[in-house]
Amino acid sequence: MSAQPRALPSEARIDYVLQLADSNLILGQQLGALVGHAPALEEDLGIANTALDLIGQARHLYSYAAEVEGRGRTEDDFAFLRAERDYRNLALVEQPNGDFGQTIVRQVLFDAWQLELYERLQHSSDRRLAAIAAKGLKETRYHFRYSGSWLVRLGDGTAESHARVQAALERLWPFTRELFDEDDADRELAVAGLTPALPAVERAWSDRVSALLAEATLARPANTPFRWFGRRGVHTEHLGYILAEMQHLPRTYPGARW
Amino acid sequence: MNAVADTFAATSGAALEARAWAALAEVEDPEIPVLSIVDLGIIRHVRAGADGGVEIGLAPTYSGCPATEVIRASVEAALGSAGLAPVAIQEVLSPPWTSDWISPAGRDKLERYGIAPPAESVSSPRQIGRAHVALNCPRCGSERTRELSRFGSTPCKALHRCDECLEPFEYFKCI
């Protein structure tokens, strides 16, 4: 670890890597639930492929966390054998799929964040994290083009589609504060050069989202004092159900193999 | 070791590597069997080990591509039947694979197979942010084509249609 500019406890590194991995896994799992249920075959494919990329990135991240931890855990142990409070995902991604408009709004807000984050994280002092971000960035750009084009079509579509995505935006917007709220742990990571400073990510995200909302003829909701702390393990009522379904098999049949 | 033995070791290492490359050139991409994994550009390095085995550097195409695991198994099997063992597969994430790694021969094979190859280079800074490129139909060559679906049957492909011959075709995405 002598290559690091400043000594960072490995717990802080693992915690951060798990935040990214968990958000990807939970969103991937949520999108996976739409396979066979999307409004059209093309959207089924788009959603399934996005889920696949997100889960693939999560696997790289879990494997890395397992290596740093060095206690013999595997990517599967992280995904299937941790309890709700140990999960570090953003509360945004555990919000229900809702209608297609809500799925798309959640995806746009997430994709725009992940895109701006990966753009900067590919220059992280942590070379492994940088490599995962550089690889994921190309996929995330593609996801954003997909979710963004749907947001424009729905927002600038019929009165019904416009009203639905605007409502979804109002509902999900408060959860975006968590993407940028910086605490001491975040600042420590940024000082160590591991992660970008969150205010810079927020400005870029905000510009990107505002431009897209304008194109989609949607009104940008105001920021409110509402806060949630999924990254610190405090979750909304939805995550428990997601984990119950996702973890059912490995917990009921420990060690089960395909 | 004397100089003659050194030379011999280097030659046999090179010979091992050449045999490994030849074996790898026979390994098909499980989702696009017309392409070998060498055409696809996912073999980053082949290194002969002192024990007569080889180390292969493998770059995944998409982070979550399910074919990656099949490819690993096929690589081990192909090298094993070429008498090369033990095989160590190292995953290479950096620099990331892009569609620019597909060889010219691979692009030709794709087109003949009916999949339009990536239309542009993603490594050139001039291309970044460009949204639309005219694609030629791999069946009739017409430029009158359009995108039907940005995602297709595998992570690496999108679905397009030719308005001239009216046939749908797959397009290998630029990424």
CSV table of C-alpha atoms in Angstrom, one decimal:
chain,number,residue,atom,x,y,z
A,1,MET,CA,0.0,0.0,0.0
A,2,SER,CA,3.0,2.3,-0.2
A,3,ALA,CA,1.8,3.6,-3.5
A,4,GLN,CA,-1.1,5.3,-1.8
A,5,PRO,CA,-0.5,9.0,-1.1
A,6,ARG,CA,-1.8,8.7,2.4
A,7,ALA,CA,-2.5,5.7,4.6
A,8,LEU,CA,-6.1,4.9,4.6
A,9,PRO,CA,-7.5,2.2,6.8
A,10,SER,CA,-8.6,-0.8,4.7
A,11,GLU,CA,-12.0,-0.7,6.4
A,12,ALA,CA,-12.7,2.7,4.8
A,13,ARG,CA,-11.7,1.3,1.4
A,14,ILE,CA,-13.8,-1.8,1.7
A,15,ASP,CA,-16.8,0.3,2.9
A,16,TYR,CA,-16.6,2.5,-0.2
A,17,VAL,CA,-16.2,-0.3,-2.6
A,18,LEU,CA,-19.2,-2.0,-1.0
A,19,GLN,CA,-21.3,1.2,-1.4
A,20,LEU,CA,-20.7,1.1,-5.1
A,21,ALA,CA,-21.1,-2.7,-5.4
A,22,ASP,CA,-24.3,-2.7,-3.4
A,23,SER,CA,-26.0,0.1,-5.3
A,24,ASN,CA,-25.2,-1.7,-8.6
A,25,LEU,CA,-26.4,-5.1,-7.3
A,26,ILE,CA,-29.7,-3.8,-5.9
A,27,LEU,CA,-30.5,-1.8,-9.0
A,28,GLY,CA,-29.6,-4.8,-11.2
A,29,GLN,CA,-31.8,-7.0,-9.1
A,30,GLN,CA,-34.7,-4.5,-9.4
A,31,LEU,CA,-34.3,-4.3,-13.2
A,32,GLY,CA,-34.0,-8.1,-13.3
A,33,ALA,CA,-37.5,-8.3,-11.9
A,34,LEU,CA,-38.8,-6.5,-15.0
A,35,VAL,CA,-37.5,-9.1,-17.4
A,36,GLY,CA,-40.5,-10.5,-19.2
A,37,HIS,CA,-42.6,-7.6,-17.9
A,38,ALA,CA,-41.3,-4.6,-19.7
A,39,PRO,CA,-43.8,-2.7,-22.0
A,40,ALA,CA,-42.1,-4.0,-25.2
A,41,LEU,CA,-39.5,-6.5,-26.3
A,42,GLU,CA,-37.0,-3.8,-27.0
A,43,GLU,CA,-37.4,-2.4,-23.5
A,44,ASP,CA,-37.1,-5.9,-22.0
A,45,LEU,CA,-33.8,-6.2,-23.8
A,46,GLY,CA,-32.6,-2.8,-22.8
A,47,ILE,CA,-33.5,-3.3,-19.1
A,48,ALA,CA,-32.0,-6.8,-19.0
A,49,ASN,CA,-28.7,-5.7,-20.6
A,50,THR,CA,-28.4,-2.7,-18.2
A,51,ALA,CA,-29.0,-5.1,-15.3
A,52,LEU,CA,-26.4,-7.5,-16.6
A,53,ASP,CA,-23.8,-4.7,-16.8
A,54,LEU,CA,-24.6,-3.4,-13.4
A,55,ILE,CA,-24.3,-6.8,-11.8
A,56,GLY,CA,-21.1,-7.5,-13.7
A,57,GLN,CA,-19.6,-4.3,-12.4
A,58,ALA,CA,-20.8,-5.3,-8.9
A,59,ARG,CA,-19.0,-8.7,-9.2
A,60,HIS,CA,-15.7,-6.9,-10.0
A,61,LEU,CA,-16.2,-4.7,-7.0
A,62,TYR,CA,-17.2,-7.4,-4.5
A,63,SER,CA,-14.2,-9.5,-5.6
A,64,TYR,CA,-12.0,-6.5,-5.0
A,65,ALA,CA,-13.5,-5.9,-1.5
A,66,ALA,CA,-13.0,-9.6,-0.7
A,67,GLU,CA,-9.3,-9.3,-1.7
A,68,VAL,CA,-8.7,-6.2,0.4
A,69,GLU,CA,-10.5,-7.8,3.3
A,70,GLY,CA,-8.4,-11.0,3.0
A,71,ARG,CA,-10.7,-13.1,5.1
A,72,GLY,CA,-11.6,-15.6,2.4
A,73,ARG,CA,-15.1,-14.2,1.7
A,74,THR,CA,-16.3,-14.4,-1.9
A,75,GLU,CA,-18.5,-12.1,-4.1
A,76,ASP,CA,-21.4,-14.5,-3.3
A,77,ASP,CA,-20.9,-14.1,0.4
A,78,PHE,CA,-21.1,-10.4,0.1
A,79,ALA,CA,-24.3,-10.5,-2.0
A,80,PHE,CA,-26.2,-13.3,-0.4
A,81,LEU,CA,-25.0,-13.6,3.2
A,82,ARG,CA,-25.2,-10.0,4.5
A,83,ALA,CA,-28.2,-8.6,6.4
A,84,GLU,CA,-30.1,-5.4,5.4
A,85,ARG,CA,-28.2,-3.1,7.8
A,86,ASP,CA,-24.9,-4.3,6.3
A,87,TYR,CA,-26.0,-3.2,2.8
A,88,ARG,CA,-24.5,0.1,1.8
A,89,ASN,CA,-26.5,0.9,-1.4
A,90,LEU,CA,-28.2,4.3,-2.1
A,91,ALA,CA,-31.8,4.4,-0.9
A,92,LEU,CA,-32.6,5.7,-4.4
A,93,VAL,CA,-32.0,2.3,-6.1
A,94,GLU,CA,-34.2,0.3,-3.6
A,95,GLN,CA,-37.2,2.4,-4.5
A,96,PRO,CA,-39.9,0.3,-6.3
A,97,ASN,CA,-39.9,-0.1,-10.1
A,98,GLY,CA,-43.4,1.5,-10.2
A,99,ASP,CA,-44.6,2.1,-13.7
A,100,PHE,CA,-42.2,2.3,-16.6
A,101,GLY,CA,-41.9,6.1,-16.1
A,102,GLN,CA,-40.7,5.6,-12.5
A,103,THR,CA,-38.3,2.9,-13.6
A,104,ILE,CA,-36.8,5.3,-16.2
A,105,VAL,CA,-36.6,8.3,-13.8
A,106,ARG,CA,-34.8,6.3,-11.2
A,107,GLN,CA,-32.5,5.0,-13.9
A,108,VAL,CA,-31.7,8.5,-15.3
A,109,LEU,CA,-30.9,9.9,-11.9
A,110,PHE,CA,-28.7,7.0,-11.2
A,111,ASP,CA,-27.0,6.7,-14.6
A,112,ALA,CA,-26.2,10.5,-14.6
A,113,TRP,CA,-24.6,10.1,-11.2
A,114,GLN,CA,-22.7,7.0,-12.1
A,115,LEU,CA,-21.4,8.5,-15.3
A,116,GLU,CA,-20.0,11.6,-13.6
A,117,LEU,CA,-18.6,9.5,-10.8
A,118,TYR,CA,-16.8,7.0,-13.0
A,119,GLU,CA,-15.5,9.8,-15.2
A,120,ARG,CA,-13.5,11.0,-12.1
A,121,LEU,CA,-13.0,7.6,-10.4
A,122,GLN,CA,-11.1,6.3,-13.4
A,123,HIS,CA,-8.3,8.6,-12.2
A,124,SER,CA,-8.5,7.3,-8.6
A,125,SER,CA,-5.2,6.7,-6.7
A,126,ASP,CA,-6.6,3.1,-6.3
A,127,ARG,CA,-5.6,1.5,-9.5
A,128,ARG,CA,-8.0,-1.4,-9.3
A,129,LEU,CA,-10.9,0.9,-8.6
A,130,ALA,CA,-9.8,3.1,-11.4
A,131,ALA,CA,-9.7,0.2,-13.8
A,132,ILE,CA,-13.2,-1.0,-12.8
A,133,ALA,CA,-14.5,2.6,-13.3
A,134,ALA,CA,-12.9,3.0,-16.7
A,135,LYS,CA,-14.4,-0.2,-17.9
A,136,GLY,CA,-17.8,0.5,-16.4
A,137,LEU,CA,-17.8,4.1,-17.7
A,138,LYS,CA,-18.3,2.9,-21.3
A,139,GLU,CA,-21.3,0.8,-20.3
A,140,THR,CA,-22.8,3.5,-18.1
A,141,ARG,CA,-22.6,6.0,-21.0
A,142,TYR,CA,-24.6,3.6,-23.0
A,143,HIS,CA,-27.2,3.2,-20.2
A,144,PHE,CA,-27.6,6.9,-19.9
A,145,ARG,CA,-28.2,7.3,-23.6
A,146,TYR,CA,-30.9,4.7,-23.3
A,147,SER,CA,-32.6,6.0,-20.1
A,148,GLY,CA,-32.2,9.7,-21.1
A,149,SER,CA,-33.8,9.1,-24.5
A,150,TRP,CA,-36.8,7.5,-22.8
A,151,LEU,CA,-37.1,10.3,-20.3
A,152,VAL,CA,-37.3,12.8,-23.2
A,153,ARG,CA,-39.9,10.6,-25.0
A,154,LEU,CA,-42.0,10.3,-22.0
A,155,GLY,CA,-41.7,13.8,-20.7
A,156,ASP,CA,-42.2,15.4,-24.1
A,157,GLY,CA,-44.8,12.8,-25.0
A,158,THR,CA,-48.5,12.7,-24.1
A,159,ALA,CA,-50.2,14.6,-21.3
A,160,GLU,CA,-50.5,11.2,-19.5
A,161,SER,CA,-46.8,10.2,-19.9
A,162,HIS,CA,-45.6,13.7,-19.0
A,163,ALA,CA,-47.7,13.7,-15.8
A,164,ARG,CA,-46.5,10.3,-14.8
A,165,VAL,CA,-42.8,11.0,-15.2
A,166,GLN,CA,-43.1,14.4,-13.5
A,167,ALA,CA,-44.8,12.7,-10.5
A,168,ALA,CA,-42.1,10.0,-10.4
A,169,LEU,CA,-39.5,12.8,-10.5
A,170,GLU,CA,-41.1,14.6,-7.5
A,171,ARG,CA,-41.2,11.3,-5.6
A,172,LEU,CA,-37.6,10.2,-6.3
A,173,TRP,CA,-35.9,13.6,-6.3
A,174,PRO,CA,-35.5,13.7,-2.4
A,175,PHE,CA,-33.4,10.5,-2.5
A,176,THR,CA,-30.8,12.2,-4.8
A,177,ARG,CA,-29.5,14.3,-1.9
A,178,GLU,CA,-27.8,11.2,-0.6
A,179,LEU,CA,-25.7,11.0,-3.7
A,180,PHE,CA,-23.8,14.1,-2.7
A,181,ASP,CA,-24.1,14.6,1.1
A,182,GLU,CA,-20.5,14.5,2.2
A,183,ASP,CA,-19.6,13.2,5.6
A,184,ASP,CA,-16.2,12.8,7.3
A,185,ALA,CA,-15.7,9.4,5.8
A,186,ASP,CA,-16.3,10.7,2.3
A,187,ARG,CA,-13.9,13.6,2.8
A,188,GLU,CA,-11.2,11.3,4.1
A,189,LEU,CA,-11.5,9.2,1.0
A,190,ALA,CA,-11.3,12.2,-1.3
A,191,VAL,CA,-8.3,13.6,0.6
A,192,ALA,CA,-6.6,10.2,0.1
A,193,GLY,CA,-7.2,10.6,-3.7
A,194,LEU,CA,-9.3,7.4,-3.7
A,195,THR,CA,-12.6,9.2,-4.7
A,196,PRO,CA,-13.5,12.5,-6.3
A,197,ALA,CA,-14.7,15.3,-4.1
A,198,LEU,CA,-18.5,15.0,-4.1
A,199,PRO,CA,-19.3,18.7,-4.7
A,200,ALA,CA,-17.6,18.5,-8.1
A,201,VAL,CA,-19.6,15.3,-9.0
A,202,GLU,CA,-22.8,17.1,-7.8
A,203,ARG,CA,-22.2,20.2,-10.1
A,204,ALA,CA,-21.6,18.0,-13.1
A,205,TRP,CA,-24.6,15.8,-12.3
A,206,SER,CA,-26.8,18.8,-11.7
A,207,ASP,CA,-25.9,20.4,-15.1
A,208,ARG,CA,-26.4,17.1,-16.9
A,209,VAL,CA,-29.8,16.4,-15.3
A,210,SER,CA,-31.0,20.0,-15.8
A,211,ALA,CA,-30.2,19.9,-19.5
A,212,LEU,CA,-32.0,16.6,-19.9
A,213,LEU,CA,-35.1,17.7,-17.9
A,214,ALA,CA,-35.3,20.9,-20.0
A,215,GLU,CA,-35.3,18.7,-23.2
A,216,ALA,CA,-37.9,16.5,-21.7
A,217,THR,CA,-40.0,19.6,-20.8
A,218,LEU,CA,-40.0,18.5,-17.1
A,219,ALA,CA,-39.8,20.8,-14.1
A,220,ARG,CA,-36.8,20.3,-11.9
A,221,PRO,CA,-38.0,19.7,-8.3
A,222,ALA,CA,-36.6,21.9,-5.5
A,223,ASN,CA,-34.1,20.4,-3.0
A,224,THR,CA,-35.7,19.8,0.4
A,225,PRO,CA,-34.2,19.0,3.8
A,226,PHE,CA,-35.3,15.4,3.4
A,227,ARG,CA,-32.3,13.0,4.0
A,228,TRP,CA,-31.8,9.3,3.8
A,229,PHE,CA,-28.6,7.3,4.6
A,230,GLY,CA,-28.6,4.1,2.7
A,231,ARG,CA,-24.8,4.4,2.3
A,232,ARG,CA,-24.6,4.1,6.1
A,233,GLY,CA,-26.9,1.1,6.3
A,234,VAL,CA,-30.2,2.9,7.1
A,235,HIS,CA,-32.7,1.7,4.5
A,236,THR,CA,-36.3,2.3,3.5
A,237,GLU,CA,-38.9,-0.4,4.0
A,238,HIS,CA,-38.3,-1.8,0.5
A,239,LEU,CA,-34.8,-3.2,0.8
A,240,GLY,CA,-35.8,-6.1,3.2
A,241,TYR,CA,-38.2,-7.5,0.6
A,242,ILE,CA,-35.7,-7.2,-2.2
A,243,LEU,CA,-33.1,-9.1,-0.1
A,244,ALA,CA,-35.6,-11.7,1.1
A,245,GLU,CA,-36.3,-12.7,-2.5
A,246,MET,CA,-32.7,-12.4,-3.7
A,247,GLN,CA,-31.1,-14.3,-0.8
A,248,HIS,CA,-33.8,-16.9,-0.3
A,249,LEU,CA,-32.1,-19.7,-2.2
A,250,PRO,CA,-28.6,-19.5,-0.8
A,251,ARG,CA,-29.9,-19.0,2.7
A,252,THR,CA,-32.3,-21.9,2.6
A,253,TYR,CA,-29.8,-24.2,0.9
A,254,PRO,CA,-26.4,-23.1,2.1
A,255,GLY,CA,-23.6,-24.0,-0.3
A,256,ALA,CA,-26.0,-24.8,-3.1
A,257,ARG,CA,-24.4,-25.0,-6.5
A,258,TRP,CA,-25.8,-24.8,-10.0
B,1,MET,CA,23.0,-21.9,-17.4
B,2,ASN,CA,25.2,-21.2,-20.4
B,3,ALA,CA,24.4,-19.1,-23.4
B,4,VAL,CA,23.3,-22.0,-25.5
B,5,ALA,CA,20.8,-23.1,-22.9
B,6,ASP,CA,19.5,-19.6,-22.5
B,7,THR,CA,18.9,-19.4,-26.3
B,8,PHE,CA,17.2,-22.8,-26.1
B,9,ALA,CA,14.9,-21.7,-23.3
B,10,ALA,CA,13.9,-18.5,-25.1
B,11,THR,CA,13.2,-20.4,-28.3
B,12,SER,CA,11.1,-23.0,-26.6
B,13,GLY,CA,9.2,-20.3,-24.7
B,14,ALA,CA,8.5,-18.6,-27.9
B,15,ALA,CA,7.4,-21.9,-29.4
B,16,LEU,CA,5.1,-22.5,-26.5
B,17,GLU,CA,3.6,-19.1,-27.0
B,18,ALA,CA,3.1,-19.6,-30.7
B,19,ARG,CA,1.4,-23.0,-30.0
B,20,ALA,CA,-0.9,-21.2,-27.5
B,21,TRP,CA,-1.8,-18.5,-29.9
B,22,ALA,CA,-2.6,-21.1,-32.6
B,23,ALA,CA,-4.8,-23.0,-30.1
B,24,LEU,CA,-6.6,-19.8,-29.0
B,25,ALA,CA,-7.3,-18.8,-32.6
B,26,GLU,CA,-9.5,-21.9,-32.8
B,27,VAL,CA,-11.6,-20.9,-29.8
B,28,GLU,CA,-14.9,-19.5,-30.9
B,29,ASP,CA,-16.8,-16.7,-29.2
B,30,PRO,CA,-19.8,-18.6,-27.8
B,31,GLU,CA,-22.3,-16.0,-28.9
B,32,ILE,CA,-20.8,-15.1,-32.3
B,33,PRO,CA,-19.2,-18.4,-33.3
B,34,VAL,CA,-17.8,-16.9,-36.6
B,35,LEU,CA,-15.3,-14.9,-34.5
B,36,SER,CA,-12.4,-16.4,-32.7
B,37,ILE,CA,-11.5,-14.9,-29.3
B,38,VAL,CA,-8.3,-13.7,-31.0
B,39,ASP,CA,-10.3,-11.9,-33.7
B,40,LEU,CA,-12.4,-10.4,-30.9
B,41,GLY,CA,-9.3,-8.9,-29.4
B,42,ILE,CA,-9.8,-10.2,-25.8
B,43,ILE,CA,-6.5,-12.0,-25.5
B,44,ARG,CA,-4.1,-9.5,-24.1
B,45,HIS,CA,-1.0,-11.6,-23.6
B,46,VAL,CA,0.3,-15.1,-23.7
B,47,ARG,CA,3.3,-15.9,-21.6
B,48,ALA,CA,5.1,-19.2,-21.4
B,49,GLY,CA,5.9,-20.3,-17.9
B,50,ALA,CA,9.0,-22.1,-16.7
B,51,ASP,CA,7.0,-25.2,-16.0
B,52,GLY,CA,5.8,-25.7,-19.6
B,53,GLY,CA,2.5,-24.0,-18.8
B,54,VAL,CA,1.1,-20.7,-20.1
B,55,GLU,CA,-0.4,-17.6,-18.6
B,56,ILE,CA,-3.2,-16.0,-20.6
B,57,GLY,CA,-4.3,-12.4,-20.1
B,58,LEU,CA,-8.0,-12.2,-20.9
B,59,ALA,CA,-10.0,-8.9,-21.1
B,60,PRO,CA,-13.7,-9.2,-20.6
B,61,THR,CA,-15.8,-7.4,-23.3
B,62,TYR,CA,-18.7,-6.3,-21.1
B,63,SER,CA,-18.5,-6.4,-17.3
B,64,GLY,CA,-21.5,-8.7,-17.1
B,65,CYS,CA,-21.2,-10.7,-20.3
B,66,PRO,CA,-22.3,-14.2,-19.4
B,67,ALA,CA,-20.1,-15.5,-22.2
B,68,THR,CA,-17.0,-14.6,-20.2
B,69,GLU,CA,-17.2,-17.8,-18.1
B,70,VAL,CA,-17.8,-20.0,-21.1
B,71,ILE,CA,-14.7,-18.4,-22.8
B,72,ARG,CA,-12.5,-19.1,-19.8
B,73,ALA,CA,-13.6,-22.8,-19.8
B,74,SER,CA,-13.0,-23.0,-23.6
B,75,VAL,CA,-9.6,-21.5,-23.3
B,76,GLU,CA,-8.5,-24.0,-20.7
B,77,ALA,CA,-9.9,-26.9,-22.7
B,78,ALA,CA,-8.3,-25.7,-26.0
B,79,LEU,CA,-4.9,-25.2,-24.4
B,80,GLY,CA,-5.2,-28.5,-22.5
B,81,SER,CA,-5.8,-30.5,-25.7
B,82,ALA,CA,-2.9,-28.7,-27.3
B,83,GLY,CA,-0.8,-30.2,-24.5
B,84,LEU,CA,-0.2,-26.9,-22.7
B,85,ALA,CA,-0.6,-27.1,-19.0
B,86,PRO,CA,-1.0,-25.8,-16.4
B,87,VAL,CA,-3.0,-22.8,-17.7
B,88,ALA,CA,-3.3,-19.7,-15.6
B,89,ILE,CA,-5.9,-17.1,-16.7
B,90,GLN,CA,-5.4,-13.6,-15.6
B,91,GLU,CA,-8.3,-11.1,-16.0
B,92,VAL,CA,-7.1,-7.8,-17.5
B,93,LEU,CA,-9.4,-4.8,-16.9
B,94,SER,CA,-7.0,-2.1,-17.8
B,95,PRO,CA,-6.9,-0.7,-20.4
B,96,PRO,CA,-10.5,-1.7,-21.0
B,97,TRP,CA,-11.6,-3.7,-24.0
B,98,THR,CA,-13.3,-1.6,-26.6
B,99,SER,CA,-14.8,-2.5,-30.0
B,100,ASP,CA,-11.6,-1.0,-31.5
B,101,TRP,CA,-9.8,-4.2,-30.4
B,102,ILE,CA,-11.6,-6.3,-33.0
B,103,SER,CA,-9.1,-7.2,-35.7
B,104,PRO,CA,-9.6,-6.3,-39.4
B,105,ALA,CA,-10.1,-10.0,-40.1
B,106,GLY,CA,-12.7,-10.2,-37.4
B,107,ARG,CA,-14.6,-7.2,-38.8
B,108,ASP,CA,-14.7,-8.9,-42.2
B,109,LYS,CA,-16.0,-12.1,-40.7
B,110,LEU,CA,-18.7,-10.2,-38.8
B,111,GLU,CA,-19.9,-8.5,-42.0
B,112,ARG,CA,-19.9,-11.7,-44.0
B,113,TYR,CA,-21.9,-13.4,-41.2
B,114,GLY,CA,-24.6,-10.7,-41.4
B,115,ILE,CA,-23.6,-8.6,-38.4
B,116,ALA,CA,-22.6,-5.0,-39.1
B,117,PRO,CA,-19.2,-4.3,-37.6
B,118,PRO,CA,-18.6,-1.3,-35.3
B,119,ALA,CA,-18.9,1.7,-37.6
B,120,GLU,CA,-16.4,4.0,-36.0
B,121,SER,CA,-13.4,4.1,-33.8
B,122,VAL,CA,-14.2,4.9,-30.1
B,123,SER,CA,-10.5,5.7,-29.3
B,124,SER,CA,-10.4,8.8,-31.5
B,125,PRO,CA,-11.3,11.9,-29.5
B,126,ARG,CA,-13.2,13.3,-32.5
B,127,GLN,CA,-15.7,10.5,-32.2
B,128,ILE,CA,-16.7,11.1,-28.6
B,129,GLY,CA,-20.2,12.5,-28.3
B,130,ARG,CA,-21.2,11.7,-31.9
B,131,ALA,CA,-24.6,10.2,-31.8
B,132,HIS,CA,-25.4,9.0,-35.2
B,133,VAL,CA,-23.5,7.2,-37.9
B,134,ALA,CA,-24.8,5.9,-41.2
B,135,LEU,CA,-24.6,2.1,-41.2
B,136,ASN,CA,-24.5,-0.1,-44.3
B,137,CYS,CA,-26.8,-3.1,-44.4
B,138,PRO,CA,-24.6,-6.2,-44.2
B,139,ARG,CA,-26.9,-8.0,-46.6
B,140,CYS,CA,-27.5,-5.5,-49.5
B,141,GLY,CA,-25.1,-2.7,-48.6
B,142,SER,CA,-27.7,0.0,-48.6
B,143,GLU,CA,-27.2,3.1,-46.3
B,144,ARG,CA,-30.9,3.4,-45.7
B,145,THR,CA,-30.9,1.7,-42.3
B,146,ARG,CA,-32.2,2.6,-38.9
B,147,GLU,CA,-31.9,1.5,-35.3
B,148,LEU,CA,-34.8,-0.6,-34.0
B,149,SER,CA,-33.4,-1.3,-30.6
B,150,ARG,CA,-30.4,0.0,-28.8
B,151,PHE,CA,-29.9,-3.3,-27.1
B,152,GLY,CA,-30.0,-6.7,-28.8
B,153,SER,CA,-29.7,-10.4,-28.2
B,154,THR,CA,-26.3,-10.1,-26.5
B,155,PRO,CA,-24.7,-7.2,-24.5
B,156,CYS,CA,-22.5,-6.4,-27.5
B,157,LYS,CA,-25.2,-6.0,-30.2
B,158,ALA,CA,-28.0,-3.6,-31.1
B,159,LEU,CA,-30.8,-4.3,-33.5
B,160,HIS,CA,-31.2,-2.4,-36.8
B,161,ARG,CA,-33.2,-2.7,-40.0
B,162,CYS,CA,-32.6,-2.0,-43.6
B,163,ASP,CA,-35.3,0.1,-45.3
B,164,GLU,CA,-34.1,-1.1,-48.7
B,165,CYS,CA,-34.2,-4.9,-48.4
B,166,LEU,CA,-36.4,-4.7,-45.3
B,167,GLU,CA,-34.3,-7.2,-43.5
B,168,PRO,CA,-33.4,-6.7,-39.8
B,169,PHE,CA,-29.8,-7.1,-38.9
B,170,GLU,CA,-27.6,-7.0,-35.9
B,171,TYR,CA,-25.0,-4.3,-35.3
B,172,PHE,CA,-21.9,-4.8,-33.1
B,173,LYS,CA,-22.1,-1.8,-30.8
B,174,CYS,CA,-19.3,0.7,-30.6
B,175,ILE,CA,-18.2,0.9,-27.0
